[in-house]
């Protein structure tokens, strides 16, 4: 099981890294061909997909489905698993129909709300209607994705994402070169999303056909347990996860589509970095669910402590380097159009860095409803800080006020989230906080020469930036290996390497 976790983590990191690069490459093509305002309209239509703003009301269908399948694989009770999957499938169908109907009825109101120019009103309406129709398939696809994740088939999932994204990017570049209207970008994106959904449907059917699953009407107790988990996950998304997708909606309705384009460009790379990290950890959810079924308290705690400490040690250094290099990255990526605001992209990386300290624990405690409720209350404080700061600063900073609110809200609650993890996992708090302080001292000291080199290199090329980031990451990783990680954690790195490259897997008890 641990070998599968390591393999899934590596596959997710590599493949989604390629997907992220494709997503970054296509943005200058869209902005350069159709303009920032058209790019803003394209971003606004994607808010109404399960991967956008509408996703906060998906009842946690993919996460709960993953847990259901992983638990069924562990305890072999496929009759129970079948009844739970049937309930989740019905919810997804009803939700897809409801969202599609509401979008279709309110399309003219949405056009007015976003202050769309008359020249783009008809095309934007058609884009909304096409998005509504696609949701009839994309909401049930959340169940199919959860099933694939529950069987830990992350290689198939990531390959599917890469190929469909590659098709979308290729089609968009062709549209830009052949002079097609901007709305075809949305249609190409929807087509690629539907293709991905159909591939996942085939994969989930194939995986379930190898089990003894029996679909049956769930009893009252089973329905109550599933709905409790769904509501808790959705509550967490509504409280904490709503901030990122709702900001383009608020900016579009309050300021206009062009500000949406500026905002999305500033947060695109930090957001992609955050998504890459979350997809790496998503491979852990089936393992956590199976560990929780074994009722091994000590094993669960060791697994959690190791992950919470080692993840930021690995992932935060490249994000710190990217934040320092953000003006150079923006100038190289987009050009002079948005370069004056480039430092806001660097500040947005603070949110991505904070996420690294809590994402492992948040995923770990998705199986513990009491802890999840406490974490959700902290996210309510996050939401309140974001709303107050954004509202107070919007007249002065426009779309950048929403970035400032997100930064302050996220940074304010991270220490309290870590305190919950330390208490629940019975971690030595003194040793833990000393390791965190040492970790940041190393990153800060190494960032000073990096900033100095960039100051005296006015327009570095992509190879220079890549080389500087590689040197920074290598230096900080080596320093953290000896000064931050404990002897047991250093030994675990070798164990993970042998697990991944060896022929035989080992049990999570090795942790």
Short mmCIF file of C-alpha atoms in Angstrom, two decimals:
data_model
loop_
_atom_site.label_atom_id
_atom_site.label_comp_id
_atom_site.label_asym_id
_atom_site.label_seq_id
_atom_site.Cartn_x
_atom_site.Cartn_y
_atom_site.Cartn_z
CA UNK A 1 0.00 0.00 0.00
CA UNK A 2 2.84 2.41 0.77
CA UNK A 3 4.53 1.53 -2.52
CA UNK A 4 1.33 2.40 -4.37
CA UNK A 5 1.15 5.70 -2.44
CA UNK A 6 4.71 6.63 -3.44
CA UNK A 7 4.09 5.67 -7.07
CA UNK A 8 0.84 7.64 -7.21
CA UNK A 9 2.52 10.66 -5.66
CA UNK A 10 5.34 10.63 -8.20
CA UNK A 11 2.95 10.10 -11.13
CA UNK A 12 0.65 12.91 -9.94
CA UNK A 13 3.56 15.32 -9.52
CA UNK A 14 5.11 14.65 -12.94
CA UNK A 15 1.97 14.43 -15.07
CA UNK A 16 0.09 17.28 -13.48
CA UNK A 17 3.25 19.34 -13.65
CA UNK A 18 3.07 18.89 -17.43
CA UNK A 19 -0.64 19.79 -17.38
CA UNK A 20 0.16 22.93 -15.39
CA UNK A 21 2.82 23.94 -17.92
CA UNK A 22 0.31 23.54 -20.76
CA UNK A 23 -2.19 25.70 -18.85
CA UNK A 24 0.41 28.42 -18.33
CA UNK A 25 1.53 28.33 -21.98
CA UNK A 26 -1.97 28.86 -23.39
CA UNK A 27 -2.72 32.05 -21.41
CA UNK A 28 -0.35 34.38 -23.35
CA UNK A 29 -1.85 32.96 -26.57
CA UNK A 30 -5.39 33.86 -25.45
CA UNK A 31 -4.47 37.31 -24.13
CA UNK A 32 -2.30 38.13 -27.14
CA UNK A 33 -5.00 37.06 -29.65
CA UNK A 34 -8.31 38.13 -28.10
CA UNK A 35 -7.30 40.50 -25.27
CA UNK A 36 -7.57 40.59 -21.48
CA UNK A 37 -11.35 41.27 -21.49
CA UNK A 38 -12.09 38.19 -23.63
CA UNK A 39 -9.83 36.11 -21.39
CA UNK A 40 -11.86 37.38 -18.42
CA UNK A 41 -15.11 36.21 -20.04
CA UNK A 42 -13.60 32.76 -20.66
CA UNK A 43 -12.57 32.58 -16.99
CA UNK A 44 -16.08 33.60 -15.86
CA UNK A 45 -17.77 30.77 -17.79
CA UNK A 46 -15.52 28.21 -16.08
CA UNK A 47 -16.81 29.35 -12.69
CA UNK A 48 -20.02 27.46 -13.46
CA UNK A 49 -18.32 24.08 -13.84
CA UNK A 50 -17.74 21.55 -11.00
CA UNK A 51 -14.06 22.51 -11.14
CA UNK A 52 -14.97 26.17 -10.52
CA UNK A 53 -17.23 28.12 -8.17
CA UNK A 54 -20.11 25.65 -8.53
CA UNK A 55 -17.80 22.95 -7.17
CA UNK A 56 -18.27 24.23 -3.62
CA UNK A 57 -21.81 22.77 -3.64
CA UNK A 58 -20.82 19.35 -5.01
CA UNK A 59 -21.48 17.73 -1.57
CA UNK A 60 -17.90 16.44 -1.53
CA UNK A 61 -18.93 13.73 -4.02
CA UNK A 62 -15.44 12.85 -5.33
CA UNK A 63 -13.85 12.80 -1.86
CA UNK A 64 -16.61 10.75 -0.23
CA UNK A 65 -16.73 8.35 -3.19
CA UNK A 66 -12.98 7.80 -2.87
CA UNK A 67 -13.42 7.00 0.83
CA UNK A 68 -16.32 4.61 0.12
CA UNK A 69 -14.37 2.63 -2.49
CA UNK A 70 -11.16 2.54 -0.43
CA UNK A 71 -13.04 1.27 2.65
CA UNK A 72 -14.89 -1.34 0.60
CA UNK A 73 -11.55 -2.59 -0.71
CA UNK A 74 -10.26 -2.86 2.86
CA UNK A 75 -13.23 -4.57 4.58
CA UNK A 76 -14.51 -6.38 1.42
CA UNK A 77 -18.12 -5.44 2.13
CA UNK A 78 -19.13 -4.55 -1.43
CA UNK A 79 -22.84 -4.79 -0.61
CA UNK A 80 -22.44 -1.82 1.74
CA UNK A 81 -20.16 -0.08 -0.75
CA UNK A 82 -22.67 -0.63 -3.55
CA UNK A 83 -25.53 0.94 -1.59
CA UNK A 84 -23.35 3.96 -0.74
CA UNK A 85 -22.23 4.39 -4.37
CA UNK A 86 -25.83 4.22 -5.58
CA UNK A 87 -26.82 7.00 -3.19
CA UNK A 88 -23.89 9.17 -4.30
CA UNK A 89 -24.70 8.56 -7.98
CA UNK A 90 -28.32 9.66 -7.49
CA UNK A 91 -27.16 12.82 -5.70
CA UNK A 92 -24.78 13.65 -8.55
CA UNK A 93 -27.49 13.22 -11.19
CA UNK A 94 -30.01 15.38 -9.33
CA UNK A 95 -27.37 18.04 -8.64
CA UNK A 96 -26.31 18.14 -12.30
CA UNK A 97 -29.90 18.57 -13.52
CA UNK A 98 -30.65 21.27 -10.94
CA UNK A 99 -27.51 23.31 -11.67
CA UNK A 100 -28.04 23.06 -15.44
CA UNK A 101 -31.64 24.27 -15.24
CA UNK A 102 -30.78 27.19 -12.98
CA UNK A 103 -27.91 28.25 -15.28
CA UNK A 104 -30.14 28.09 -18.35
CA UNK A 105 -32.91 30.15 -16.75
CA UNK A 106 -30.57 32.80 -15.34
CA UNK A 107 -28.22 33.21 -18.33
CA UNK A 108 -29.56 36.69 -19.32
CA UNK A 109 -29.26 37.86 -15.69
CA UNK A 110 -25.68 36.56 -15.53
CA UNK A 111 -24.75 38.54 -18.65
CA UNK A 112 -26.12 41.70 -17.04
CA UNK A 113 -24.47 40.97 -13.69
CA UNK A 114 -20.99 40.72 -15.23
CA UNK A 115 -21.40 43.95 -17.22
CA UNK A 116 -20.68 42.17 -20.50
CA UNK A 117 -20.35 44.54 -23.46
CA UNK A 118 -23.18 44.33 -26.05
CA UNK A 119 -20.74 43.06 -28.68
CA UNK A 120 -20.00 39.99 -26.52
CA UNK A 121 -23.44 39.47 -24.94
CA UNK A 122 -24.75 36.89 -27.45
CA UNK A 123 -21.53 34.86 -27.51
CA UNK A 124 -21.24 34.90 -23.71
CA UNK A 125 -24.86 33.70 -23.40
CA UNK A 126 -24.15 30.80 -25.75
CA UNK A 127 -21.07 29.92 -23.71
CA UNK A 128 -23.18 29.81 -20.52
CA UNK A 129 -25.81 27.58 -22.17
CA UNK A 130 -23.13 25.16 -23.42
CA UNK A 131 -21.61 25.06 -19.93
CA UNK A 132 -25.03 24.31 -18.42
CA UNK A 133 -25.55 21.39 -20.82
CA UNK A 134 -22.08 20.01 -20.05
CA UNK A 135 -22.86 19.91 -16.32
CA UNK A 136 -25.41 17.16 -16.98
CA UNK A 137 -22.39 14.89 -17.55
CA UNK A 138 -19.67 16.61 -15.51
CA UNK A 139 -21.46 16.31 -12.16
CA UNK A 140 -21.95 12.51 -12.45
CA UNK A 141 -18.31 12.42 -13.58
CA UNK A 142 -17.35 13.41 -10.02
CA UNK A 143 -18.48 9.93 -8.93
CA UNK A 144 -16.52 8.25 -11.73
CA UNK A 145 -13.41 10.21 -10.73
CA UNK A 146 -13.87 9.21 -7.08
CA UNK A 147 -14.13 5.54 -8.04
CA UNK A 148 -10.89 5.70 -10.04
CA UNK A 149 -9.15 7.40 -7.12
CA UNK A 150 -10.55 4.85 -4.67
CA UNK A 151 -8.90 2.09 -6.69
CA UNK A 152 -5.71 4.20 -6.67
CA UNK A 153 -5.50 4.28 -10.47
CA UNK A 154 -3.80 7.67 -10.48
CA UNK A 155 -1.63 6.86 -13.47
CA UNK A 156 -4.73 6.48 -15.66
CA UNK A 157 -6.34 9.58 -14.14
CA UNK A 158 -3.32 11.83 -14.70
CA UNK A 159 -2.65 10.47 -18.20
CA UNK A 160 -6.26 11.22 -19.08
CA UNK A 161 -5.91 14.77 -17.75
CA UNK A 162 -2.71 15.31 -19.69
CA UNK A 163 -4.04 14.05 -23.03
CA UNK A 164 -7.31 16.01 -22.84
CA UNK A 165 -5.47 19.18 -21.78
CA UNK A 166 -3.03 18.70 -24.66
CA UNK A 167 -5.97 18.46 -27.08
CA UNK A 168 -7.52 21.62 -25.62
CA UNK A 169 -4.28 23.62 -25.82
CA UNK A 170 -3.62 22.44 -29.38
CA UNK A 171 -7.15 23.38 -30.45
CA UNK A 172 -6.84 26.81 -28.79
CA UNK A 173 -3.55 27.55 -30.57
CA UNK A 174 -5.14 26.49 -33.87
CA UNK A 175 -8.11 28.82 -33.20
CA UNK A 176 -5.77 31.72 -32.46
CA UNK A 177 -3.78 31.19 -35.67
CA UNK A 178 -6.85 30.69 -37.87
CA UNK A 179 -8.68 33.81 -36.65
CA UNK A 180 -11.62 32.07 -34.96
CA UNK A 181 -13.75 33.98 -32.39
CA UNK A 182 -12.78 33.87 -28.72
CA UNK A 183 -15.79 31.78 -27.62
CA UNK A 184 -14.45 28.67 -29.35
CA UNK A 185 -11.86 28.45 -26.55
CA UNK A 186 -14.69 27.70 -24.11
CA UNK A 187 -16.20 25.10 -26.45
CA UNK A 188 -12.85 23.36 -26.86
CA UNK A 189 -12.40 23.31 -23.07
CA UNK A 190 -15.86 21.82 -22.54
CA UNK A 191 -15.22 19.19 -25.21
CA UNK A 192 -11.96 18.15 -23.55
CA UNK A 193 -13.69 17.98 -20.15
CA UNK A 194 -16.48 15.77 -21.56
CA UNK A 195 -13.93 13.47 -23.20
CA UNK A 196 -12.12 13.12 -19.87
CA UNK A 197 -15.44 12.32 -18.15
CA UNK A 198 -16.27 9.55 -20.63
CA UNK A 199 -12.82 7.98 -20.22
CA UNK A 200 -13.28 7.97 -16.43
CA UNK A 201 -16.72 6.38 -16.85
CA UNK A 202 -15.17 3.51 -18.78
CA UNK A 203 -12.36 3.14 -16.24
CA UNK A 204 -14.72 3.11 -13.25
CA UNK A 205 -17.01 0.52 -14.84
CA UNK A 206 -14.00 -1.68 -15.64
CA UNK A 207 -12.66 -1.39 -12.08
CA UNK A 208 -16.01 -2.18 -10.43
CA UNK A 209 -16.64 -5.14 -12.74
CA UNK A 210 -13.70 -6.92 -11.07
CA UNK A 211 -15.36 -6.73 -7.65
CA UNK A 212 -18.44 -8.34 -6.13
CA UNK A 213 -20.28 -5.05 -5.87
CA UNK A 214 -24.07 -5.18 -5.57
CA UNK A 215 -26.05 -1.98 -6.02
CA UNK A 216 -28.90 -1.78 -3.54
CA UNK A 217 -31.08 0.82 -1.89
CA UNK A 218 -29.20 2.10 1.20
CA UNK A 219 -30.78 1.88 4.62
CA UNK A 220 -31.50 4.88 6.82
CA UNK A 221 -28.32 4.49 8.87
CA UNK A 222 -26.13 4.16 5.76
CA UNK A 223 -27.77 7.18 4.13
CA UNK A 224 -27.32 9.24 7.28
CA UNK A 225 -23.63 8.33 7.56
CA UNK A 226 -22.92 9.14 3.89
CA UNK A 227 -24.83 12.42 4.00
CA UNK A 228 -23.01 13.47 7.18
CA UNK A 229 -19.67 13.05 5.44
CA UNK A 230 -20.92 14.81 2.31
CA UNK A 231 -22.22 17.79 4.28
CA UNK A 232 -19.02 18.10 6.31
CA UNK A 233 -16.85 18.10 3.18
CA UNK A 234 -19.16 20.59 1.48
CA UNK A 235 -19.15 22.73 4.60
CA UNK A 236 -15.37 22.86 4.47
CA UNK A 237 -15.50 23.85 0.79
CA UNK A 238 -18.15 26.50 1.38
CA UNK A 239 -16.24 28.04 4.27
CA UNK A 240 -12.66 27.78 3.02
CA UNK A 241 -12.71 26.61 -0.56
CA UNK A 242 -15.23 29.19 -1.76
CA UNK A 243 -12.78 32.07 -1.45
CA UNK A 244 -10.65 31.22 -4.51
CA UNK A 245 -13.47 30.55 -7.03
CA UNK A 246 -15.82 33.29 -5.81
CA UNK A 247 -13.27 36.06 -6.23
CA UNK A 248 -13.48 36.18 -10.07
CA UNK A 249 -17.29 36.21 -9.68
CA UNK A 250 -17.18 39.19 -7.32
CA UNK A 251 -14.56 41.03 -9.38
CA UNK A 252 -16.57 40.48 -12.57
CA UNK A 253 -19.81 41.72 -11.04
CA UNK A 254 -18.26 44.66 -9.15
CA UNK A 255 -15.45 45.85 -11.47
CA UNK A 256 -15.71 44.08 -14.85
CA UNK A 257 -14.30 41.32 -17.10
CA UNK A 258 -10.96 43.05 -17.71
CA UNK A 259 -10.16 43.06 -13.98
CA UNK A 260 -11.06 39.36 -13.93
CA UNK A 261 -8.42 38.78 -16.60
CA UNK A 262 -5.80 40.74 -14.63
CA UNK A 263 -6.66 38.92 -11.39
CA UNK A 264 -6.59 35.47 -12.99
CA UNK A 265 -3.22 36.17 -14.59
CA UNK A 266 -1.71 37.29 -11.27
CA UNK A 267 -2.91 34.22 -9.37
CA UNK A 268 -2.62 31.62 -12.15
CA UNK A 269 0.89 30.31 -11.44
CA UNK A 270 0.55 30.31 -7.60
CA UNK A 271 -2.84 28.63 -7.95
CA UNK A 272 -1.45 25.98 -10.29
CA UNK A 273 1.36 25.32 -7.82
CA UNK A 274 -1.24 24.89 -5.09
CA UNK A 275 -3.31 22.54 -7.23
CA UNK A 276 -0.24 20.43 -8.05
CA UNK A 277 0.41 20.00 -4.33
CA UNK A 278 -3.22 19.11 -3.62
CA UNK A 279 -3.22 16.49 -6.37
CA UNK A 280 -0.08 14.95 -4.92
CA UNK A 281 -1.85 14.61 -1.56
CA UNK A 282 -5.06 13.37 -3.16
CA UNK A 283 -3.24 10.07 -3.73
CA UNK A 284 -3.09 9.76 0.06
CA UNK A 285 -6.85 9.73 0.74
CA UNK A 286 -7.45 6.02 -0.07
CA UNK A 287 -4.45 5.08 2.10
CA UNK A 288 -5.74 7.18 5.02
CA UNK A 289 -9.21 5.63 4.76
CA UNK A 290 -7.73 2.13 4.84
CA UNK A 291 -5.43 2.99 7.75
CA UNK A 292 -8.39 4.39 9.67
CA UNK A 293 -10.29 1.12 9.15
CA UNK A 294 -7.41 -0.78 10.83
CA UNK A 295 -7.83 1.25 14.07
CA UNK A 296 -4.06 1.48 14.54
CA UNK A 297 -3.73 4.69 16.57
CA UNK A 298 0.07 4.72 16.74
CA UNK A 299 0.52 3.94 13.05
CA UNK A 300 -1.97 6.68 12.09
CA UNK A 301 -0.17 9.26 14.26
CA UNK A 302 3.28 8.42 12.90
CA UNK A 303 2.00 8.60 9.35
CA UNK A 304 0.46 12.03 10.03
CA UNK A 305 3.48 13.51 11.82
CA UNK A 306 5.87 12.44 9.08
CA UNK A 307 3.70 13.83 6.29
CA UNK A 308 2.95 17.16 7.97
CA UNK A 309 6.66 17.79 8.56
CA UNK A 310 8.15 16.46 5.33
CA UNK A 311 5.71 17.93 2.80
CA UNK A 312 6.62 21.62 3.33
CA UNK A 313 10.31 20.72 3.54
CA UNK A 314 10.04 19.43 -0.04
CA UNK A 315 7.47 21.76 -1.62
CA UNK A 316 7.96 25.21 -0.03
CA UNK A 317 11.52 25.97 -1.35
CA UNK A 318 10.49 26.18 -5.04
CA UNK A 319 7.54 28.37 -4.07
CA UNK A 320 9.81 30.75 -2.14
CA UNK A 321 12.14 30.95 -5.15
CA UNK A 322 9.20 31.60 -7.49
CA UNK A 323 7.92 34.37 -5.21
CA UNK A 324 11.30 36.10 -5.23
CA UNK A 325 11.56 35.72 -9.02
CA UNK A 326 7.93 36.73 -9.76
CA UNK A 327 8.70 40.04 -11.58
CA UNK A 328 11.12 38.27 -13.91
CA UNK A 329 8.69 35.37 -14.43
CA UNK A 330 5.79 37.70 -15.25
CA UNK A 331 7.85 39.75 -17.74
CA UNK A 332 9.05 36.58 -19.46
CA UNK A 333 5.60 34.94 -19.44
CA UNK A 334 3.14 37.71 -20.35
CA UNK A 335 5.34 40.68 -21.25
CA UNK A 336 4.86 44.32 -20.26
CA UNK A 337 1.04 44.26 -20.17
CA UNK A 338 0.69 43.19 -16.52
CA UNK A 339 4.34 43.51 -15.43
CA UNK A 340 3.68 46.51 -13.10
CA UNK A 341 1.56 44.22 -10.90
CA UNK A 342 4.01 41.30 -10.93
CA UNK A 343 4.90 41.62 -7.22
CA UNK A 344 1.29 40.67 -6.41
CA UNK A 345 1.95 37.29 -7.99
CA UNK A 346 4.88 36.91 -5.59
CA UNK A 347 2.65 37.82 -2.64
CA UNK A 348 0.06 35.28 -3.79
CA UNK A 349 2.66 32.56 -3.32
CA UNK A 350 2.27 33.17 0.44
CA UNK A 351 -1.14 31.45 0.17
CA UNK A 352 0.42 28.53 -1.69
CA UNK A 353 3.17 28.20 0.95
CA UNK A 354 0.70 28.29 3.85
CA UNK A 355 -1.29 25.56 2.15
CA UNK A 356 1.68 23.19 2.31
CA UNK A 357 1.65 23.14 6.12
CA UNK A 358 -2.01 22.14 6.45
CA UNK A 359 -2.99 20.17 3.34
CA UNK A 360 -1.60 16.87 4.64
CA UNK A 361 -3.38 17.27 7.99
CA UNK A 362 -6.63 18.37 6.36
CA UNK A 363 -6.64 15.27 4.16
CA UNK A 364 -5.60 13.06 7.07
CA UNK A 365 -8.51 14.18 9.24
CA UNK A 366 -11.18 13.90 6.56
CA UNK A 367 -11.88 10.54 8.21
CA UNK A 368 -12.31 12.14 11.68
CA UNK A 369 -15.54 14.15 11.73
CA UNK A 370 -14.95 15.82 15.12
CA UNK A 371 -11.57 17.21 14.08
CA UNK A 372 -13.00 18.25 10.73
CA UNK A 373 -15.65 20.36 12.49
CA UNK A 374 -12.95 22.22 14.44
CA UNK A 375 -10.97 22.85 11.27
CA UNK A 376 -14.11 24.15 9.58
CA UNK A 377 -14.61 26.67 12.39
CA UNK A 378 -11.12 28.02 11.74
CA UNK A 379 -11.97 28.36 8.07
CA UNK A 380 -14.92 30.55 9.07
CA UNK A 381 -12.41 32.93 10.71
CA UNK A 382 -10.38 32.82 7.49
CA UNK A 383 -13.49 33.72 5.49
CA UNK A 384 -14.31 36.62 7.81
CA UNK A 385 -10.80 38.12 7.59
CA UNK A 386 -10.81 37.79 3.80
CA UNK A 387 -14.19 39.50 3.47
CA UNK A 388 -13.31 42.42 5.77
CA UNK A 389 -9.90 43.10 4.23
CA UNK A 390 -11.13 42.76 0.63
CA UNK A 391 -14.10 45.06 1.18
CA UNK A 392 -11.97 47.67 2.95
CA UNK A 393 -9.26 47.75 0.27
CA UNK A 394 -11.20 47.29 -2.97
CA UNK A 395 -11.57 51.03 -3.68
CA UNK A 396 -7.81 51.49 -3.36
CA UNK A 397 -6.44 48.29 -4.88
CA UNK A 398 -9.30 47.10 -7.16
CA UNK A 399 -8.90 43.38 -8.01
CA UNK A 400 -5.67 43.16 -5.97
CA UNK A 401 -7.64 43.78 -2.76
CA UNK A 402 -9.00 40.25 -3.04
CA UNK A 403 -5.45 38.88 -3.19
CA UNK A 404 -4.52 40.85 -0.06
CA UNK A 405 -7.54 39.53 1.82
CA UNK A 406 -6.72 35.95 0.89
CA UNK A 407 -3.10 36.33 2.00
CA UNK A 408 -3.94 37.77 5.43
CA UNK A 409 -6.82 35.35 6.06
CA UNK A 410 -4.77 32.28 5.18
CA UNK A 411 -1.68 33.28 7.16
CA UNK A 412 -3.75 34.15 10.25
CA UNK A 413 -5.18 30.65 10.82
CA UNK A 414 -2.24 28.40 9.83
CA UNK A 415 -0.68 28.39 13.35
CA UNK A 416 -4.02 27.37 14.89
CA UNK A 417 -4.50 24.60 12.35
CA UNK A 418 -1.03 23.28 13.14
CA UNK A 419 -1.83 23.36 16.86
CA UNK A 420 -4.82 21.08 16.23
CA UNK A 421 -2.66 18.66 14.25
CA UNK A 422 0.04 18.63 16.93
CA UNK A 423 -2.51 17.87 19.65
CA UNK A 424 -4.47 15.20 17.74
CA UNK A 425 -1.35 13.37 16.52
CA UNK A 426 0.39 13.66 19.93
CA UNK A 427 3.47 15.31 18.40
CA UNK A 428 6.23 16.71 20.61
CA UNK A 429 5.25 20.38 20.26
CA UNK A 430 8.63 21.82 21.25
CA UNK A 431 10.50 19.74 18.71
CA UNK A 432 7.90 20.46 16.02
CA UNK A 433 7.96 24.26 16.37
CA UNK A 434 11.75 24.32 16.53
CA UNK A 435 11.83 22.40 13.24
CA UNK A 436 9.39 24.86 11.64
CA UNK A 437 11.48 27.86 12.75
CA UNK A 438 14.69 26.24 11.49
CA UNK A 439 12.99 25.47 8.20
CA UNK A 440 12.02 29.13 7.66
CA UNK A 441 15.39 30.47 8.81
CA UNK A 442 17.08 28.40 6.10
CA UNK A 443 14.63 29.55 3.42
CA UNK A 444 14.93 33.24 4.38
CA UNK A 445 18.74 33.26 4.51
CA UNK A 446 19.00 31.50 1.13
CA UNK A 447 16.48 33.94 -0.44
CA UNK A 448 18.74 36.97 0.20
CA UNK A 449 21.48 36.10 -2.32
CA UNK A 450 18.81 35.00 -4.80
CA UNK A 451 17.15 38.43 -4.61
CA UNK A 452 20.56 40.11 -4.95
CA UNK A 453 21.43 38.19 -8.12
CA UNK A 454 18.07 39.08 -9.69
CA UNK A 455 18.56 42.75 -8.78
CA UNK A 456 21.76 42.88 -10.84
CA UNK A 457 20.31 40.76 -13.69
CA UNK A 458 17.58 42.99 -15.17
CA UNK A 459 16.10 40.63 -17.80
CA UNK A 460 17.07 37.02 -17.08
CA UNK A 461 16.09 34.34 -19.57
CA UNK A 462 14.21 31.14 -18.85
CA UNK A 463 17.41 29.09 -18.52
CA UNK A 464 18.83 31.58 -16.00
CA UNK A 465 15.63 31.49 -13.92
CA UNK A 466 15.51 27.68 -14.04
CA UNK A 467 19.15 27.46 -13.00
CA UNK A 468 18.70 29.87 -10.09
CA UNK A 469 15.64 27.99 -8.85
CA UNK A 470 17.45 24.65 -9.11
CA UNK A 471 20.43 25.93 -7.12
CA UNK A 472 18.19 27.51 -4.47
CA UNK A 473 16.09 24.35 -4.06
CA UNK A 474 19.11 22.04 -3.93
CA UNK A 475 20.85 24.19 -1.31
CA UNK A 476 17.78 24.50 0.93
CA UNK A 477 16.85 20.83 0.60
CA UNK A 478 20.34 19.75 1.66
CA UNK A 479 20.37 22.20 4.58
CA UNK A 480 16.92 21.07 5.75
CA UNK A 481 17.86 17.41 5.44
CA UNK A 482 20.59 17.85 8.05
CA UNK A 483 19.18 20.71 10.18
CA UNK A 484 15.39 20.23 10.15
CA UNK A 485 14.54 16.55 9.71
CA UNK A 486 14.98 14.15 12.58
CA UNK A 487 17.13 11.03 12.25
CA UNK A 488 14.01 8.88 11.84
CA UNK A 489 12.67 11.14 9.11
CA UNK A 490 15.99 11.10 7.27
CA UNK A 491 15.96 7.32 7.43
CA UNK A 492 12.44 7.28 6.01
CA UNK A 493 13.63 8.97 2.81
CA UNK A 494 15.85 5.97 2.10
CA UNK A 495 13.01 3.61 2.97
CA UNK A 496 10.68 5.37 0.53
CA UNK A 497 13.31 5.12 -2.19
CA UNK A 498 13.73 1.39 -1.64
CA UNK A 499 9.95 0.98 -1.54
CA UNK A 500 9.47 2.74 -4.86
CA UNK A 501 12.29 1.08 -6.78
CA UNK A 502 12.22 -2.29 -5.04
CA UNK A 503 10.22 -5.23 -6.24
CA UNK A 504 8.28 -5.76 -3.06
CA UNK A 505 6.11 -3.22 -1.31
CA UNK A 506 6.10 -2.67 2.41
CA UNK A 507 3.36 -2.00 4.88
CA UNK A 508 2.58 1.52 6.17
CA UNK A 509 3.74 0.15 9.54
CA UNK A 510 7.25 1.04 8.33
CA UNK A 511 6.31 4.64 9.04
#
